[in-house]
Amino acid sequence: MLAPYASDPEQSRGRRVPEQASIFRSEFQRDRDRIIHSTAFRRLKHKTQVFVEHEGDHYRTRLTHSLEVAQVARTVAAALQLNSDLTEAVALSHDLGHPPFGHAGEEVLHTLMQPYGGFEHNAHSLKIVTKLEQNYADFDGLNLTWETLEALCKHNGPVRQAVSYVLADSNNLYDLELHSYASAEGQVAAIADDIAYINHDLQDGLRASLFGEDDLRSLPILREAYQEVDARYQNLAVQRRQHEALRRVFGAMVGDVIVHARKLLTESGARSAEGIRKLNHPVITFSSTMQSDLSSLREFLSARMYQAPIIERRLREARSVVEKLFSLYLERHEYLPEPWRIEIEAANENTAAARTVSDYIAGMTDRFAIHEYVRLTNSRPKDLFVD
């Protein structure tokens, strides 16, 4: 049973290129399956989340992160009687547009692309699923439903100003109503992203010894979690103790969203998915108490993990790799594979060339970017290189 404000695949606004309906799958299930089978999705397994992909077998990559986001999103969507298939499709696709080396790579591309319309990973995700995936005979991209595209481009809420030419072009083509909030399903996928990354970054930071249990016990929500574990278990091994504490924090975040969102959804009076979009506020949020606790966690992770010297050193070198590749490809088109080189030469225009180079680099995995750098410069980035 779906809530009245849930997205109904039978009422979808459809696809840009009409297709015959599937006998066995809903339209949103088809979207999810196309995303999972896409080339861009497979490449996420070798893209940085926080640690460069080859640094350890157990650190999260963009792929494992996306899978964890999808799991959280489905749980929350089901509890709120929303469409789990649409929620999962958005969750799985939300990071398709990340370039190699995560946010460090994105920052460099955004700076380099300023004269040519900018770069932003959410917008690039949209470009991948509407143009850059080129495996189907009848259309470029994945020909996803309007609802999946809308939620994908509004991952961070309404788009007051298109930060990339991609969003402006896509809005003209699909009328994605950038000024409004996404469906409830889209909002669930976005908050599931926050829940997943906070939880797994705490785990990965502990594994990397960037901080310890004593540091975590100083944080409000973790203090209570450790107290509960210690009261229930005696002489628990360190790894099990950490896991038990963090899973309680994880559960608390998920439970808080479900309880608070139920309240907001009821108070909204919305009786349709369109009703959710017309509200001038989100309906899938944390409570004020949880928001305060998570603000402390974010500040802690920023100081102790994202800005840790070892992370910063590697990401500085990663920025240099992306910057050098962009410069080389833009100056020497022959370094590009034939299809990309042909596209640049056919356009014969600086903006088109820069956008093509940016698209090519954004699609790279960490290891391919490193190997391309080695191939073209005959030098090795010592903190990044992997044989």
Coordinates of C-alpha atoms in Angstrom, one line a residue:
M1 CA 0.0 0.0 0.0
L2 CA 1.4 3.3 -1.1
A3 CA 0.6 6.6 0.6
P4 CA -1.4 9.1 -1.5
Y5 CA 1.6 11.4 -1.8
A6 CA 3.8 8.5 -3.1
S7 CA 4.9 8.5 -6.7
D8 CA 2.8 6.1 -8.8
P9 CA 4.6 4.6 -11.8
E10 CA 1.2 4.4 -13.6
Q11 CA 1.0 8.2 -13.4
S12 CA 4.5 8.9 -14.5
R13 CA 5.1 11.8 -16.8
G14 CA 6.9 9.3 -19.0
R15 CA 10.1 9.2 -21.0
R16 CA 11.4 11.6 -23.6
V17 CA 11.4 8.8 -26.2
P18 CA 8.2 6.7 -25.8
E19 CA 8.7 3.0 -25.2
Q20 CA 6.4 0.0 -25.0
A21 CA 5.6 -0.8 -21.4
S22 CA 7.2 -3.8 -19.7
I23 CA 5.0 -6.8 -18.8
F24 CA 7.0 -7.7 -15.7
R25 CA 8.4 -4.4 -14.4
S26 CA 7.1 -1.0 -13.4
E27 CA 8.6 2.1 -15.1
F28 CA 10.6 2.9 -12.0
Q29 CA 11.9 -0.6 -11.8
R30 CA 13.1 -0.3 -15.3
D31 CA 14.9 2.9 -14.4
R32 CA 16.6 1.2 -11.5
D33 CA 17.7 -1.7 -13.7
R34 CA 19.1 0.5 -16.4
I35 CA 21.2 2.4 -13.9
I36 CA 22.6 -0.8 -12.4
H37 CA 23.6 -2.1 -15.9
S38 CA 25.1 1.2 -17.0
T39 CA 28.8 1.6 -17.7
A40 CA 29.0 4.6 -15.4
F41 CA 27.6 2.6 -12.5
R42 CA 30.3 -0.1 -12.9
R43 CA 33.0 2.5 -13.0
L44 CA 32.0 3.7 -9.5
K45 CA 33.8 0.7 -8.0
H46 CA 37.2 2.3 -8.8
K47 CA 36.3 5.9 -7.8
T48 CA 37.3 7.6 -4.5
Q49 CA 34.8 8.1 -1.7
V50 CA 37.3 9.6 0.8
F51 CA 40.3 7.3 0.4
V52 CA 41.8 6.9 -3.0
E53 CA 40.4 3.6 -4.4
H54 CA 43.5 1.4 -4.2
E55 CA 44.5 2.4 -0.6
G56 CA 42.7 -0.6 1.0
D57 CA 40.2 -3.3 0.2
H58 CA 37.8 -2.4 2.9
Y59 CA 37.4 1.4 2.5
R60 CA 34.3 2.6 0.8
T61 CA 34.3 3.5 -2.9
R62 CA 31.6 5.4 -4.8
L63 CA 30.0 2.1 -5.6
T64 CA 29.8 0.6 -2.1
H65 CA 28.6 4.0 -0.9
S66 CA 25.9 4.1 -3.5
L67 CA 24.8 0.6 -2.5
E68 CA 24.6 1.6 1.1
V69 CA 22.6 4.7 0.2
A70 CA 20.2 2.6 -1.7
Q71 CA 19.7 0.2 1.2
V72 CA 18.9 3.1 3.6
A73 CA 16.7 4.7 1.1
R74 CA 14.6 1.6 0.5
T75 CA 14.2 1.1 4.3
V76 CA 13.0 4.7 4.8
A77 CA 10.8 4.7 1.7
A78 CA 9.0 1.5 2.7
A79 CA 8.4 2.7 6.3
L80 CA 6.8 5.9 4.9
Q81 CA 4.8 4.0 2.3
L82 CA 6.6 5.7 -0.6
N83 CA 7.7 4.1 -3.9
S84 CA 10.8 2.1 -3.0
D85 CA 11.7 1.5 -6.7
L86 CA 11.9 5.2 -7.6
T87 CA 13.8 5.9 -4.3
E88 CA 16.3 3.2 -5.1
A89 CA 16.8 4.4 -8.7
V90 CA 17.6 7.9 -7.5
A91 CA 19.9 6.6 -4.7
L92 CA 21.9 4.4 -7.1
S93 CA 22.4 7.1 -9.7
H94 CA 23.1 10.1 -7.4
D95 CA 26.9 9.8 -7.7
L96 CA 27.3 8.6 -11.3
G97 CA 28.7 12.0 -12.2
H98 CA 31.6 12.1 -9.7
P99 CA 34.9 12.4 -11.5
P100 CA 38.0 10.5 -10.3
F101 CA 39.3 11.4 -6.8
G102 CA 35.9 12.5 -5.5
H103 CA 35.3 16.1 -4.4
A104 CA 39.0 17.0 -5.1
G105 CA 38.5 16.0 -8.8
E106 CA 35.2 17.9 -8.9
E107 CA 36.8 21.1 -7.5
V108 CA 39.5 21.1 -10.1
L109 CA 37.1 20.5 -13.0
H110 CA 34.7 23.2 -11.7
T111 CA 37.6 25.7 -11.7
L112 CA 38.9 24.7 -15.1
M113 CA 35.4 24.7 -16.6
Q114 CA 34.4 28.2 -15.3
P115 CA 34.9 29.8 -18.7
Y116 CA 32.9 27.0 -20.4
G117 CA 29.8 26.7 -18.2
G118 CA 31.1 25.1 -15.1
F119 CA 31.1 21.5 -13.7
E120 CA 29.1 20.0 -10.9
H121 CA 28.7 16.3 -10.2
N122 CA 24.9 16.3 -9.8
A123 CA 24.5 18.0 -13.1
H124 CA 27.0 15.6 -14.7
S125 CA 25.0 12.6 -13.4
L126 CA 22.1 14.0 -15.3
K127 CA 24.3 14.4 -18.5
I128 CA 25.4 10.8 -18.2
V129 CA 21.9 9.4 -18.0
T130 CA 20.5 11.7 -20.7
K131 CA 23.4 11.7 -23.2
L132 CA 26.8 10.1 -22.4
E133 CA 25.6 6.5 -22.0
Q134 CA 25.4 5.4 -25.6
N135 CA 24.4 1.8 -25.7
Y136 CA 20.8 1.8 -26.8
A137 CA 19.7 1.9 -30.5
D138 CA 16.8 4.3 -30.1
F139 CA 18.2 7.0 -27.9
D140 CA 21.3 8.4 -26.2
G141 CA 21.5 8.1 -22.4
L142 CA 19.2 5.7 -20.5
N143 CA 15.8 7.4 -21.4
L144 CA 14.8 7.4 -17.7
T145 CA 11.4 8.6 -16.5
W146 CA 10.8 12.3 -15.8
E147 CA 10.5 11.5 -12.0
T148 CA 13.9 9.9 -11.8
L149 CA 15.5 12.8 -13.7
E150 CA 13.8 15.3 -11.6
A151 CA 14.8 13.8 -8.3
L152 CA 18.4 13.3 -9.6
C153 CA 18.9 17.0 -10.5
K154 CA 17.3 18.2 -7.2
H155 CA 19.5 16.0 -5.0
N156 CA 20.4 19.0 -2.8
G157 CA 17.0 20.6 -3.0
P158 CA 15.5 23.2 -5.4
V159 CA 18.0 24.6 -7.9
R160 CA 17.7 28.4 -7.5
Q161 CA 20.5 29.0 -10.0
A162 CA 21.9 26.5 -12.5
V163 CA 25.5 26.1 -11.5
S164 CA 26.3 24.2 -14.7
Y165 CA 25.2 24.6 -18.3
V166 CA 24.0 21.0 -18.1
L167 CA 21.1 21.8 -15.8
A168 CA 20.0 24.8 -17.9
D169 CA 20.1 22.7 -21.1
S170 CA 18.3 19.7 -19.4
N171 CA 15.6 21.9 -17.9
N172 CA 14.9 23.4 -21.3
L173 CA 14.6 19.9 -22.7
Y174 CA 12.7 18.1 -19.9
D175 CA 11.1 21.0 -17.9
L176 CA 12.4 19.6 -14.6
E177 CA 10.8 22.3 -12.5
L178 CA 14.1 23.2 -10.9
H179 CA 12.5 25.8 -8.6
S180 CA 10.5 23.2 -6.5
Y181 CA 11.5 20.5 -4.1
A182 CA 11.7 16.9 -5.4
S183 CA 9.2 14.2 -4.7
A184 CA 9.2 12.6 -1.3
E185 CA 11.2 9.7 -2.9
G186 CA 13.8 12.1 -4.1
Q187 CA 14.1 13.7 -0.7
V188 CA 14.5 10.2 0.9
A189 CA 17.4 9.4 -1.4
A190 CA 19.1 12.6 -0.5
I191 CA 18.8 12.2 3.2
A192 CA 19.9 8.5 2.9
D193 CA 23.1 9.8 1.3
D194 CA 23.8 11.8 4.5
I195 CA 23.0 8.9 6.8
A196 CA 25.2 6.5 4.8
Y197 CA 28.3 8.7 4.4
I198 CA 28.3 9.8 8.1
N199 CA 28.1 6.2 9.2
H200 CA 30.6 4.7 6.9
D201 CA 33.1 7.6 7.2
L202 CA 33.2 7.1 11.0
Q203 CA 33.9 3.4 10.3
D204 CA 36.6 4.1 7.7
G205 CA 38.2 6.8 9.8
L206 CA 38.5 4.3 12.7
R207 CA 40.0 1.7 10.4
A208 CA 42.6 4.2 9.1
S209 CA 43.4 5.3 12.7
L210 CA 42.6 8.9 11.9
F211 CA 40.8 9.0 15.3
G212 CA 40.0 6.5 18.0
E213 CA 37.2 5.4 20.3
D214 CA 38.0 8.0 22.9
D215 CA 37.5 10.7 20.3
L216 CA 34.1 9.3 19.3
R217 CA 33.0 9.0 22.9
S218 CA 33.3 12.7 23.3
L219 CA 30.6 13.3 20.7
P220 CA 26.9 13.5 21.9
I221 CA 25.2 10.8 19.9
L222 CA 28.2 8.4 20.1
R223 CA 28.6 8.8 23.9
E224 CA 25.2 7.4 24.5
A225 CA 25.8 4.6 22.0
Y226 CA 29.0 3.4 23.7
Q227 CA 27.3 3.6 27.1
E228 CA 24.5 1.4 25.9
V229 CA 27.0 -1.2 24.4
D230 CA 29.2 -1.2 27.6
A231 CA 26.2 -1.7 29.8
R232 CA 25.0 -4.7 27.8
Y233 CA 28.3 -6.4 26.9
Q234 CA 31.3 -7.1 29.1
N235 CA 34.8 -7.4 27.7
L236 CA 33.7 -7.1 24.1
A237 CA 36.5 -7.2 21.5
V238 CA 37.4 -3.8 20.1
Q239 CA 36.1 -4.3 16.6
R240 CA 32.8 -5.7 17.8
R241 CA 32.5 -2.9 20.3
Q242 CA 33.0 -0.3 17.6
H243 CA 30.5 -2.0 15.3
E244 CA 27.8 -2.3 18.0
A245 CA 28.2 1.4 18.9
L246 CA 28.1 2.6 15.3
R247 CA 25.2 0.5 14.3
R248 CA 23.2 2.1 17.1
V249 CA 24.1 5.5 15.8
F250 CA 23.1 4.3 12.3
G251 CA 19.8 3.0 13.6
A252 CA 19.1 6.2 15.5
M253 CA 19.6 8.3 12.4
V254 CA 17.2 6.1 10.3
G255 CA 14.6 6.0 13.0
D256 CA 14.7 9.7 13.6
V257 CA 14.1 10.4 9.9
I258 CA 11.2 8.0 9.7
V259 CA 9.4 9.4 12.8
H260 CA 10.0 13.1 12.0
A261 CA 9.1 12.6 8.3
R262 CA 5.8 10.9 9.2
K263 CA 4.9 13.9 11.3
L264 CA 5.8 16.4 8.5
L265 CA 4.0 14.4 5.8
T266 CA 0.8 14.3 7.9
E267 CA 1.0 18.0 8.7
S268 CA 1.7 18.9 5.1
G269 CA -1.8 17.8 4.0
A270 CA -0.4 16.7 0.7
R271 CA -2.6 14.2 -1.2
S272 CA -0.3 13.6 -4.2
A273 CA 3.3 13.6 -5.3
E274 CA 2.5 17.0 -7.0
G275 CA 1.3 18.2 -3.6
I276 CA 4.8 17.4 -2.1
R277 CA 6.5 19.3 -4.9
K278 CA 4.3 22.4 -4.4
L279 CA 5.3 22.7 -0.7
N280 CA 7.9 25.4 0.0
H281 CA 9.7 23.2 2.4
P282 CA 11.1 19.7 2.6
V283 CA 9.2 16.9 4.3
I284 CA 12.0 14.4 4.7
T285 CA 14.2 15.8 7.4
F286 CA 15.9 15.0 10.7
S287 CA 14.5 16.3 14.0
S288 CA 16.1 19.5 15.4
T289 CA 17.9 17.4 18.1
M290 CA 19.3 15.0 15.5
Q291 CA 20.3 17.8 13.2
S292 CA 22.3 19.3 16.1
D293 CA 24.0 16.0 16.9
L294 CA 24.8 15.4 13.2
S295 CA 26.3 18.9 12.9
S296 CA 28.8 17.9 15.6
L297 CA 29.6 14.7 13.7
R298 CA 30.1 16.6 10.4
E299 CA 32.5 19.1 12.1
F300 CA 34.4 16.2 13.7
L301 CA 34.8 14.4 10.4
S302 CA 35.8 17.5 8.6
A303 CA 38.6 18.3 11.1
R304 CA 39.8 14.8 11.8
M305 CA 39.2 13.0 8.5
Y306 CA 38.6 15.2 5.4
Q307 CA 41.3 17.6 6.4
A308 CA 43.7 15.1 7.8
P309 CA 47.2 15.7 6.5
I310 CA 47.5 12.3 4.9
I311 CA 44.2 12.8 3.0
E312 CA 45.0 16.3 2.0
R313 CA 48.5 15.3 0.7
R314 CA 47.0 12.7 -1.6
L315 CA 44.2 14.9 -2.7
R316 CA 46.6 17.7 -3.6
E317 CA 48.4 15.3 -5.9
A318 CA 45.1 14.1 -7.3
R319 CA 44.1 17.7 -8.1
S320 CA 47.4 18.1 -10.0
V321 CA 46.7 14.9 -12.0
V322 CA 43.3 16.1 -13.1
E323 CA 44.6 19.6 -13.9
K324 CA 47.4 18.2 -16.0
L325 CA 45.2 15.8 -17.9
F326 CA 42.8 18.5 -18.7
S327 CA 45.5 20.7 -20.1
L328 CA 47.1 17.9 -22.1
Y329 CA 43.9 16.8 -23.7
L330 CA 42.8 20.3 -24.5
E331 CA 46.2 21.1 -26.2
R332 CA 46.7 17.7 -27.8
H333 CA 43.5 16.2 -29.1
E334 CA 45.4 13.2 -30.5
Y335 CA 45.8 12.0 -26.9
L336 CA 42.1 11.3 -26.7
P337 CA 40.4 8.1 -28.0
E338 CA 39.1 8.4 -31.5
P339 CA 35.4 8.9 -30.7
W340 CA 36.1 11.8 -28.4
R341 CA 38.7 13.3 -30.7
I342 CA 36.2 13.2 -33.6
E343 CA 33.6 14.9 -31.5
I344 CA 36.0 17.8 -30.7
E345 CA 37.2 18.2 -34.3
A346 CA 33.7 18.1 -35.6
A347 CA 32.7 21.0 -33.3
N348 CA 35.8 23.0 -34.0
E349 CA 35.0 25.4 -31.1
N350 CA 36.8 26.0 -27.8
T351 CA 33.8 25.6 -25.5
A352 CA 32.7 22.3 -27.1
A353 CA 36.3 21.1 -26.9
A354 CA 36.6 21.9 -23.2
R355 CA 33.2 20.3 -22.4
T356 CA 34.2 17.1 -24.3
V357 CA 37.5 16.9 -22.4
S358 CA 35.7 17.5 -19.1
D359 CA 33.2 14.7 -19.9
Y360 CA 36.0 12.3 -20.8
I361 CA 38.0 13.0 -17.6
A362 CA 34.9 12.9 -15.4
G363 CA 34.2 9.4 -16.6
M364 CA 37.7 8.1 -15.6
T365 CA 38.3 5.9 -12.6
D366 CA 41.0 6.8 -10.2
R367 CA 43.4 4.2 -11.5
F368 CA 42.8 5.0 -15.2
A369 CA 43.4 8.7 -14.5
I370 CA 46.7 7.8 -12.8
H371 CA 47.8 5.5 -15.6
E372 CA 46.9 8.1 -18.2
Y373 CA 49.0 10.7 -16.3
V374 CA 51.9 8.3 -16.2
R375 CA 51.5 7.5 -19.9
L376 CA 51.3 11.1 -21.0
T377 CA 53.9 12.7 -18.7
N378 CA 56.3 9.8 -18.1
S379 CA 56.2 10.6 -14.4
R380 CA 54.6 9.0 -11.4
P381 CA 52.5 10.7 -8.7
K382 CA 54.2 9.0 -5.8
D383 CA 51.4 9.2 -3.3
L384 CA 48.8 8.0 -5.8
F385 CA 50.6 5.5 -8.0
V386 CA 49.5 1.8 -8.0
D387 CA 51.0 -0.8 -10.3

